[in-house]
PDB file of C-alpha atoms in Angstrom:
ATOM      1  CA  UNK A  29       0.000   0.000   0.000  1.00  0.00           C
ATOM      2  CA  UNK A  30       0.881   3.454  -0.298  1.00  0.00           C
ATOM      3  CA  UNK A  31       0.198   6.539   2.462  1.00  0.00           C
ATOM      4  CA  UNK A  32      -0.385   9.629   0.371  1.00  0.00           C
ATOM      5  CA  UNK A  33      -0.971  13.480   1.628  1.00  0.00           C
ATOM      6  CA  UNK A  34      -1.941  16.492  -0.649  1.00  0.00           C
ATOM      7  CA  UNK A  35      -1.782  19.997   0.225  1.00  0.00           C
ATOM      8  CA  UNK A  36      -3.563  22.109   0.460  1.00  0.00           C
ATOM      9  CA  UNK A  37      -6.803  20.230   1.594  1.00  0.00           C
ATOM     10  CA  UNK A  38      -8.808  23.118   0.511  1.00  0.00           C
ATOM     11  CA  UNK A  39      -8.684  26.971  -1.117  1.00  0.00           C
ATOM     12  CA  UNK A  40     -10.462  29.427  -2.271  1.00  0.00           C
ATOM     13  CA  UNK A  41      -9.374  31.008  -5.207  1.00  0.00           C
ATOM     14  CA  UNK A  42     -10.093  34.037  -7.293  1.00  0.00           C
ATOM     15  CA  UNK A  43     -10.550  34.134 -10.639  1.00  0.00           C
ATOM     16  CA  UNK A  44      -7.481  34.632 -13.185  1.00  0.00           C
ATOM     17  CA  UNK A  45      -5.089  32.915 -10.147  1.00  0.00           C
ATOM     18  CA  UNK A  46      -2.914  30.249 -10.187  1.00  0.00           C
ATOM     19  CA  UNK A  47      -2.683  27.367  -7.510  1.00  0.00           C
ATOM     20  CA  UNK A  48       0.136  24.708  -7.262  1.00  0.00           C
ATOM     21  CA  UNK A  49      -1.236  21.641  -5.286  1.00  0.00           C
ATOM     22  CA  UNK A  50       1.434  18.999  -3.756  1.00  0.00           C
ATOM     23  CA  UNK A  51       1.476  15.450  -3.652  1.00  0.00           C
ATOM     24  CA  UNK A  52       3.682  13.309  -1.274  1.00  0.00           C
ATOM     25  CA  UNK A  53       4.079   9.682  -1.056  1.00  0.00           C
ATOM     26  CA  UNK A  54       5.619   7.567   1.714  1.00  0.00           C
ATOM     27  CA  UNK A  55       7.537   5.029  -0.817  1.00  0.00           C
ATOM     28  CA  UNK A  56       9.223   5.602  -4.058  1.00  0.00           C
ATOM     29  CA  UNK A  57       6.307   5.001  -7.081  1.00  0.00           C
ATOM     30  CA  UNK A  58       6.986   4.833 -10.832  1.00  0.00           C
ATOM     31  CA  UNK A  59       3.379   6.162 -12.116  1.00  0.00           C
ATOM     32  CA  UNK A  60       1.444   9.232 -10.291  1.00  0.00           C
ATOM     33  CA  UNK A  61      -1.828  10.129 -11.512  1.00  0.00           C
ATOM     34  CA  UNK A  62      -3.942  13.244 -11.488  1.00  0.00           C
ATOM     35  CA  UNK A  63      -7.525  13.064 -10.974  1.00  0.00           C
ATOM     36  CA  UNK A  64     -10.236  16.109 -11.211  1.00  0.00           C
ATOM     37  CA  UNK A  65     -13.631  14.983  -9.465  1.00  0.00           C
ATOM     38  CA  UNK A  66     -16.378  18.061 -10.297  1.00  0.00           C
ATOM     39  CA  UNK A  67     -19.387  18.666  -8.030  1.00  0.00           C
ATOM     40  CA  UNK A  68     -21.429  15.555  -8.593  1.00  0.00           C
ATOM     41  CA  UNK A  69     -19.850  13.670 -10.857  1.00  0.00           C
ATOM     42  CA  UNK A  70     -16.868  10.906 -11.148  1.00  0.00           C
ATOM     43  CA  UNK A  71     -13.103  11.502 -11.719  1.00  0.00           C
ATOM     44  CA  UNK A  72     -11.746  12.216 -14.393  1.00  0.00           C
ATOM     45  CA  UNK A  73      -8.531  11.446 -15.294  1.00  0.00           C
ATOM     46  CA  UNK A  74      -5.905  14.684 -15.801  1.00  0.00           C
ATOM     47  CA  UNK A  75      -2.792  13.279 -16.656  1.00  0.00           C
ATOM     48  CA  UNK A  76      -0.069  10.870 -16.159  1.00  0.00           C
ATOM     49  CA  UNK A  77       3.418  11.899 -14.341  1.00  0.00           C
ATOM     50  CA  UNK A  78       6.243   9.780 -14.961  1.00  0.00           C
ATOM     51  CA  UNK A  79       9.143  10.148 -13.149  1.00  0.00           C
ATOM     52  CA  UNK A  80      11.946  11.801 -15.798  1.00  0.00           C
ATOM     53  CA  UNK A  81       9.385  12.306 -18.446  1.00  0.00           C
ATOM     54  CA  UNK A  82       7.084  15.066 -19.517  1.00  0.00           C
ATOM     55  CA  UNK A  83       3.623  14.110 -18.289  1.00  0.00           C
ATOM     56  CA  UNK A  84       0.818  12.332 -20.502  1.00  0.00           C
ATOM     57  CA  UNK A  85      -2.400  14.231 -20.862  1.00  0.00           C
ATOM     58  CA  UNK A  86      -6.044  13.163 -21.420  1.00  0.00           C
ATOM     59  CA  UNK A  87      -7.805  14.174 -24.242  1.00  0.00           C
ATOM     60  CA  UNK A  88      -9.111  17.428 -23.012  1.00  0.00           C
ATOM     61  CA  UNK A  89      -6.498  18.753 -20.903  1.00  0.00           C
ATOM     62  CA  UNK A  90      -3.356  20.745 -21.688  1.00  0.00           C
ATOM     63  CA  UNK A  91      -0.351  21.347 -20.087  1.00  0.00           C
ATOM     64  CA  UNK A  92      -0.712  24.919 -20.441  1.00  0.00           C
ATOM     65  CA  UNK A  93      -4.064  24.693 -17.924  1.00  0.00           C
ATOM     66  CA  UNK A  94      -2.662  22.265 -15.799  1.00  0.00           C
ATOM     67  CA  UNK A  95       1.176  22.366 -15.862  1.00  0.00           C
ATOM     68  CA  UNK A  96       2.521  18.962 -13.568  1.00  0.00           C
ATOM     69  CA  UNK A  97       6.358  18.624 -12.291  1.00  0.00           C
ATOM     70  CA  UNK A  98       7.647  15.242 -11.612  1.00  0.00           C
ATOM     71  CA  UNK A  99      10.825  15.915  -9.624  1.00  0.00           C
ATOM     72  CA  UNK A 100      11.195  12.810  -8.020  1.00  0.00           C
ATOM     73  CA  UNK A 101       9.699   9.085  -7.360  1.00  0.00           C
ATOM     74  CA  UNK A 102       7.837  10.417  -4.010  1.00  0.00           C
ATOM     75  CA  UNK A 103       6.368  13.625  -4.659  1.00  0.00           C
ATOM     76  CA  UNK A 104       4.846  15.682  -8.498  1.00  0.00           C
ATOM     77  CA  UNK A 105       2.623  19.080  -8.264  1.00  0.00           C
ATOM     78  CA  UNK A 106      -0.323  19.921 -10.475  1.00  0.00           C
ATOM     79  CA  UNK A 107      -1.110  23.696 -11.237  1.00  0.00           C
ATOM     80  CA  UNK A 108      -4.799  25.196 -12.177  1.00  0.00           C
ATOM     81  CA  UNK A 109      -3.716  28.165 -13.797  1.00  0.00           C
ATOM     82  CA  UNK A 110      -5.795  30.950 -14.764  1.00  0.00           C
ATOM     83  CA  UNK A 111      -8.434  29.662 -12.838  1.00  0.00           C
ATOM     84  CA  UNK A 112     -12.124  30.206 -13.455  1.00  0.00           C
ATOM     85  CA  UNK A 113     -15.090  29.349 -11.482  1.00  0.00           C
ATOM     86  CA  UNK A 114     -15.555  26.494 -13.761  1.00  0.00           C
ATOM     87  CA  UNK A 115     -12.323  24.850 -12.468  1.00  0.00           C
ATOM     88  CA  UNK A 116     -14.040  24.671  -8.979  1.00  0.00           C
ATOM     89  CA  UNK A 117     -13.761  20.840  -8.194  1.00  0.00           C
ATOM     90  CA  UNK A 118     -12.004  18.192  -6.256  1.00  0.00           C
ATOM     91  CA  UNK A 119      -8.067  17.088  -7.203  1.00  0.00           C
ATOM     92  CA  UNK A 120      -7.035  13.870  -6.413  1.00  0.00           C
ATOM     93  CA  UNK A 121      -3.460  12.389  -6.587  1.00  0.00           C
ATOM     94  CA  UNK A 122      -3.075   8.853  -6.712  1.00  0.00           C
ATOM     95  CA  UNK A 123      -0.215   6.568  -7.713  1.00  0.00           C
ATOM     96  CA  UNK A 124       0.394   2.500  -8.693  1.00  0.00           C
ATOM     97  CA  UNK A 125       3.105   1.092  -6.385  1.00  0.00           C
ATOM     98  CA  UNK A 126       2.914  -1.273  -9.047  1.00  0.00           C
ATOM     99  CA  UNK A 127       3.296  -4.428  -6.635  1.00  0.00           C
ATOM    100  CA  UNK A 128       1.603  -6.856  -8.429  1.00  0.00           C
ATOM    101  CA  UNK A 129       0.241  -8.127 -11.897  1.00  0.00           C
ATOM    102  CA  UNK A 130      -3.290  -6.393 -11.255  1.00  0.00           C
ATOM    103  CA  UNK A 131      -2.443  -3.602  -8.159  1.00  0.00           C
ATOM    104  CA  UNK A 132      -5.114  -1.153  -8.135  1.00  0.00           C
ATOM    105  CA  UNK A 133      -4.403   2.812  -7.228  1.00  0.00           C
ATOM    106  CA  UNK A 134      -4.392   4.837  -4.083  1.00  0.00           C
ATOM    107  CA  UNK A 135      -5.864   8.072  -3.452  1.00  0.00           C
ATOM    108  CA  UNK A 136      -4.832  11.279  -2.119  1.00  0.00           C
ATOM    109  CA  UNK A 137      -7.318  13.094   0.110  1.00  0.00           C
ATOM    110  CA  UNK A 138      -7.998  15.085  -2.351  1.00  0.00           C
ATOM    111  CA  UNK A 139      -7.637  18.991  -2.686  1.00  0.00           C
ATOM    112  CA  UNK A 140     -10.690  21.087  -2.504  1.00  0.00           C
ATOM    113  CA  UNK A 141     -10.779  23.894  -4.647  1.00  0.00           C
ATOM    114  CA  UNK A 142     -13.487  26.308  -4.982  1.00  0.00           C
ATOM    115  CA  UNK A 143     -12.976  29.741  -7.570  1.00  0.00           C
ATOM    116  CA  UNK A 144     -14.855  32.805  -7.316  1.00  0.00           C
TER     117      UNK A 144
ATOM    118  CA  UNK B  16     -13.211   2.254 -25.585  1.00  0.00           C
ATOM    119  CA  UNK B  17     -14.041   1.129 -21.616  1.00  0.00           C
ATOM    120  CA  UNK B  18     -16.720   2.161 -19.330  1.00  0.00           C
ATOM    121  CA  UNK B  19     -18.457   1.654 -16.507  1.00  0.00           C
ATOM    122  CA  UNK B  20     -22.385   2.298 -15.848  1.00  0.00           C
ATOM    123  CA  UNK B  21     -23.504   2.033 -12.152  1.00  0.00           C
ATOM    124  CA  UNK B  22     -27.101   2.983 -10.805  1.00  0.00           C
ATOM    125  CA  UNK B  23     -27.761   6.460 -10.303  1.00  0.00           C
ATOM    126  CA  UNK B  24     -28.807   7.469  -6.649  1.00  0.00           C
ATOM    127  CA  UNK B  25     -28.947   8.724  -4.184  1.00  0.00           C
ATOM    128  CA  UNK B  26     -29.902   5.255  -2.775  1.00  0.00           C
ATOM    129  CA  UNK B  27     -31.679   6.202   0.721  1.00  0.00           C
ATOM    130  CA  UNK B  28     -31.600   2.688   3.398  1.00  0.00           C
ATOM    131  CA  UNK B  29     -32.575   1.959   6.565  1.00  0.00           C
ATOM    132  CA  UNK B  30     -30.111   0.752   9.153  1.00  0.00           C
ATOM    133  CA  UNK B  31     -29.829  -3.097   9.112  1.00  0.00           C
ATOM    134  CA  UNK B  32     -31.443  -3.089   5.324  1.00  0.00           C
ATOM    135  CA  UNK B  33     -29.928  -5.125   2.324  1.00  0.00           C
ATOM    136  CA  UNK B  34     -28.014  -3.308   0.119  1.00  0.00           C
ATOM    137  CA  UNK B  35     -27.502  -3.661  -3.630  1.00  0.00           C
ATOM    138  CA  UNK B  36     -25.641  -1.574  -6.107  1.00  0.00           C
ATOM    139  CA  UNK B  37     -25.521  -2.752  -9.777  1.00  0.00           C
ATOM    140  CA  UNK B  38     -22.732  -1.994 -11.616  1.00  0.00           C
ATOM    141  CA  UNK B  39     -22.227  -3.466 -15.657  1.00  0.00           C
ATOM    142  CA  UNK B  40     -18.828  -2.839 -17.400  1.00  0.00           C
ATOM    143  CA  UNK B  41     -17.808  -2.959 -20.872  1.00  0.00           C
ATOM    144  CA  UNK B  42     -13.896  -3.382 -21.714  1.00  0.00           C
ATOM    145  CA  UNK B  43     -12.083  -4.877 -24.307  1.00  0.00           C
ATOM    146  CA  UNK B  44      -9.726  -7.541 -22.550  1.00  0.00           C
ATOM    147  CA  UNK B  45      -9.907  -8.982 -19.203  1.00  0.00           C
ATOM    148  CA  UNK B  46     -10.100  -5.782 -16.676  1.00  0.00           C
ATOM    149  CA  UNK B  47      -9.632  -6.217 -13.247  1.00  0.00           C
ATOM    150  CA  UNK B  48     -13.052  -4.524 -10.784  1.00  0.00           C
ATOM    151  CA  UNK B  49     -12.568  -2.512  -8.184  1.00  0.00           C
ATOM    152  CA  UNK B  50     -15.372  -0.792  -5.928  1.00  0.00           C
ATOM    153  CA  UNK B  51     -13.613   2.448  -4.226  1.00  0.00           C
ATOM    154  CA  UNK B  52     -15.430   4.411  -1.621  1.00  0.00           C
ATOM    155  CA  UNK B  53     -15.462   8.117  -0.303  1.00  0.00           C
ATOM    156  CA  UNK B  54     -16.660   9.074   2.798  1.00  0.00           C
ATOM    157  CA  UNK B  55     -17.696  12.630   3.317  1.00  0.00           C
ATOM    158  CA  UNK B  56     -14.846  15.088   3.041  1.00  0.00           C
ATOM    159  CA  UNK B  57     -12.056  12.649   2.377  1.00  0.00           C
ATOM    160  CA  UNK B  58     -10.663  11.247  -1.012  1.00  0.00           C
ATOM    161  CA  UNK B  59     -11.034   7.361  -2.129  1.00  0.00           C
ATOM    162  CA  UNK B  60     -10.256   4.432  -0.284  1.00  0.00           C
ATOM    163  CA  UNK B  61     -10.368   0.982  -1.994  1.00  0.00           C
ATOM    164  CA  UNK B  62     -12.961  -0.904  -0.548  1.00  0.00           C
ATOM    165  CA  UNK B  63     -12.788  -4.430  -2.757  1.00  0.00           C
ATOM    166  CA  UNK B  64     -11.694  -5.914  -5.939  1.00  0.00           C
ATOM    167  CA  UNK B  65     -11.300  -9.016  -7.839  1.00  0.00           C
ATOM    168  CA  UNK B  66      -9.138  -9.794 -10.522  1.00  0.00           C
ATOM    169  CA  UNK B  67     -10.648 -12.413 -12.466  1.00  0.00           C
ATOM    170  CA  UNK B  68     -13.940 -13.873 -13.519  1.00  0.00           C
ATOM    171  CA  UNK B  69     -15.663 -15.384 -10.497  1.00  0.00           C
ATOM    172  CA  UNK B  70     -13.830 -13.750  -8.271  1.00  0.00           C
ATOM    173  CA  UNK B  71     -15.482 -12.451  -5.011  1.00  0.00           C
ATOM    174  CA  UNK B  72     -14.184  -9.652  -2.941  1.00  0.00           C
ATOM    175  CA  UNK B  73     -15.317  -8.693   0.246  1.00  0.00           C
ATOM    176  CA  UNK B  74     -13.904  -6.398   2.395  1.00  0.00           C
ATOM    177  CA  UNK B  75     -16.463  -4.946   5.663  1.00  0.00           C
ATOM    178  CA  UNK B  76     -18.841  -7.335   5.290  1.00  0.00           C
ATOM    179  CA  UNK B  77     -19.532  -5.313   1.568  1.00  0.00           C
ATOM    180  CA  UNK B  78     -19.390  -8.517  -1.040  1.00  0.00           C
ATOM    181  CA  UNK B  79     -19.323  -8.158  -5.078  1.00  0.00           C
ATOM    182  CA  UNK B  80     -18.353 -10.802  -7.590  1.00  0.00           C
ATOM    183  CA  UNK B  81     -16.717 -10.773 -11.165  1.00  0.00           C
ATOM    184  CA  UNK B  82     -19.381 -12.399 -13.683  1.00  0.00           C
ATOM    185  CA  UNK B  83     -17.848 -12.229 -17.135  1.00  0.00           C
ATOM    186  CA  UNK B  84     -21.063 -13.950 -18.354  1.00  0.00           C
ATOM    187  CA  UNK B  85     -23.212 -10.546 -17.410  1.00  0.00           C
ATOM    188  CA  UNK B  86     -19.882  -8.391 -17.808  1.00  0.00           C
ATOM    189  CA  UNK B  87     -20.667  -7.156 -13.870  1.00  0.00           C
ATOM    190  CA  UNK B  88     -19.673  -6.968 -10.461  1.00  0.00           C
ATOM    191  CA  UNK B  89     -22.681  -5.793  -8.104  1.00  0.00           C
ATOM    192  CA  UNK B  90     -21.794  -4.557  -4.374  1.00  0.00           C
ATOM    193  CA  UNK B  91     -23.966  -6.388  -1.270  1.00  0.00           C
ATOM    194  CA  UNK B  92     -24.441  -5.654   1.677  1.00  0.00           C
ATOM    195  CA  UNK B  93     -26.322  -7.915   4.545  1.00  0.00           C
ATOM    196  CA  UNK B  94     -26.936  -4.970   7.164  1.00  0.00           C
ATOM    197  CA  UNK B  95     -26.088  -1.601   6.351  1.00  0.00           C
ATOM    198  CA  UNK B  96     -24.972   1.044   8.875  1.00  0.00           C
ATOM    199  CA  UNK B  97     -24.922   4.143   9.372  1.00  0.00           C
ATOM    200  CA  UNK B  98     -21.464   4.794   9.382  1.00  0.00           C
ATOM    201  CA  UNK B  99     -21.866   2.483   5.495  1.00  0.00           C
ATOM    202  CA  UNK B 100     -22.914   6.364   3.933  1.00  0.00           C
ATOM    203  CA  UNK B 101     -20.800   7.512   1.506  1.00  0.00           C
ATOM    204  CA  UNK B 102     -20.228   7.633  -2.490  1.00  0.00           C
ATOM    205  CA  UNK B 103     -19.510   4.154  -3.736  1.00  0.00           C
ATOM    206  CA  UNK B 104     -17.632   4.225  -7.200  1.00  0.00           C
ATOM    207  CA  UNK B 105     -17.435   1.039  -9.225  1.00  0.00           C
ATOM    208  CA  UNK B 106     -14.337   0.871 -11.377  1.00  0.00           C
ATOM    209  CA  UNK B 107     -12.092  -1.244 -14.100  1.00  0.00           C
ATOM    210  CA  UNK B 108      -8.856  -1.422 -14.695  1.00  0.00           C
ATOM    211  CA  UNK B 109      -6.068  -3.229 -16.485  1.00  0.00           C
ATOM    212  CA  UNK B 110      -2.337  -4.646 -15.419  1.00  0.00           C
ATOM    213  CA  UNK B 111       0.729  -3.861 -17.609  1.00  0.00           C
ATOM    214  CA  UNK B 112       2.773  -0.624 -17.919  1.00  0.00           C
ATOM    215  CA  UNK B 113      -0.135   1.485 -17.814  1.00  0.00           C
ATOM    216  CA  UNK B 114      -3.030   0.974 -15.883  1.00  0.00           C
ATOM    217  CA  UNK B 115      -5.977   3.691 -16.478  1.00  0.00           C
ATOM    218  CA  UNK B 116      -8.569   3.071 -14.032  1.00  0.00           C
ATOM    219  CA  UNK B 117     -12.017   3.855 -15.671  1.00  0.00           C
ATOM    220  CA  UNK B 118     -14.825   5.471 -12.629  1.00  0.00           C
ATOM    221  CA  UNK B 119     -18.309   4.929 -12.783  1.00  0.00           C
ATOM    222  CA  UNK B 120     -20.725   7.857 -11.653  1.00  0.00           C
ATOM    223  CA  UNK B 121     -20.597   6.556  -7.949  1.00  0.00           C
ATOM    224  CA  UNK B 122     -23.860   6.268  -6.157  1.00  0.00           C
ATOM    225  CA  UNK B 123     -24.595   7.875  -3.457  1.00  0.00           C
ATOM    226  CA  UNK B 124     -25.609   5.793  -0.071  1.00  0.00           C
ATOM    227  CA  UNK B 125     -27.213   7.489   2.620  1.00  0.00           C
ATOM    228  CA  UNK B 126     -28.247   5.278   5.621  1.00  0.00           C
ATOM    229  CA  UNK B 127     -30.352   6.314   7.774  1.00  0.00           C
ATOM    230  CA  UNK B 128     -31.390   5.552  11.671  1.00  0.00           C
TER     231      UNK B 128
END
């Protein structure tokens, strides 16, 4: 298993702003994803961060919105920039240890984010 | 491409009443299931999975098994609690070098007293 933290746990934001949200995890991982869960509905996968490699985005997504660092094999950020209300959801961070021939994920607590 | 279709709630309950949330998947392979739970202000927690067909997980006396046949994996519950409310997400997912892990809508359980 993996013990992940993300901070901040919440913000409020105004519009046109930029927020950089952190991800630790207790033990080294190879694959860290990025997660946005909006008001109601299910996650939706951001991107992929690989450790040494420029991060894989999801149809929808660029890396201009949501620029992600990957510095090392515990820890990546994720940045909402120019924020608008619409971008008012939860972010989740979860990574694959990668243990096993069919490991699932684990989650982040999330990072609630609310723009005005 | 993959997806997952799970009951829309919000499922209201009794305390001690059986619970049942269907969940059907469609995915090209042989996914592995997962049902992942989030309690009210925190992020996901894994709650059960199963890897291949026939498979049963259980985990908190929640139960759900892997029928290729009907391409679903349904989450039971004897006696529901209180403390059992939450968003339950049903999920797929495959092994190899990259596993995207496709969410259903998640279904709202609220248990009441």
């Amino acid at each position: 298993s993996a013990v992940i933290s993300q901070k901040p746990s919440r913000d409020i934001c105004q519009r046109g702003t930029s927020l950089t949200i952190q991800c630790q995890v207790d033990s080294q991982v190879t694959m860290m994803f990025w997660y946005r869960q909006q008001p109601g509905q299910s996650l939706t996968l951001i991107a992929t961060a690989n450790q040494g490699s420029e991060a894989t985005y999801e149809s929808g997504f660029v890396i201009d919105k949501f620029p992600i660092s990957r510095p090392n094999l515990t820890f990546s950020t994720l940045t909402v920039s120019n924020m608008s209300p619409e971008d008012s959801s939860i972010y989740l961070c979860s990574v694959d240890p990668g243990q096993g021939a069919r490991e699932t994920q684990y989650f982040g607590p999330g990072t609630r984010l609310l723009v005005l | 491409g993959n997806s997952v279709t799970q009951m829309e709630g919000p499922v209201t309950l009794s305390e001690e009443a059986f619970l049942t949330i269907n969940c059907t998947y469609t995915a090209t392979g042989y996914p592995s299931l997962f049902w992942y739970v989030q309690y009210p202000g925190e992020g996901l927690q894994l709650l059960l999975k199963a890897t291949k067909a026939d498979d049963k997980g259980s985990n908190k006396g929640f139960e759900a098994t892997y029928r290729k046949e009907t391409t679903s994996f349904h989450l039971e519950k004897g006696s529901v609690q209180v403390s059992d409310s939450a968003v339950y997400f049903c999920a797929l997912g495959f092994s190899g070098g990259y596993q995207k892990v496709t969410f259903g809508i998640g279904t709202k359980l609220q248990v009441i007293p």
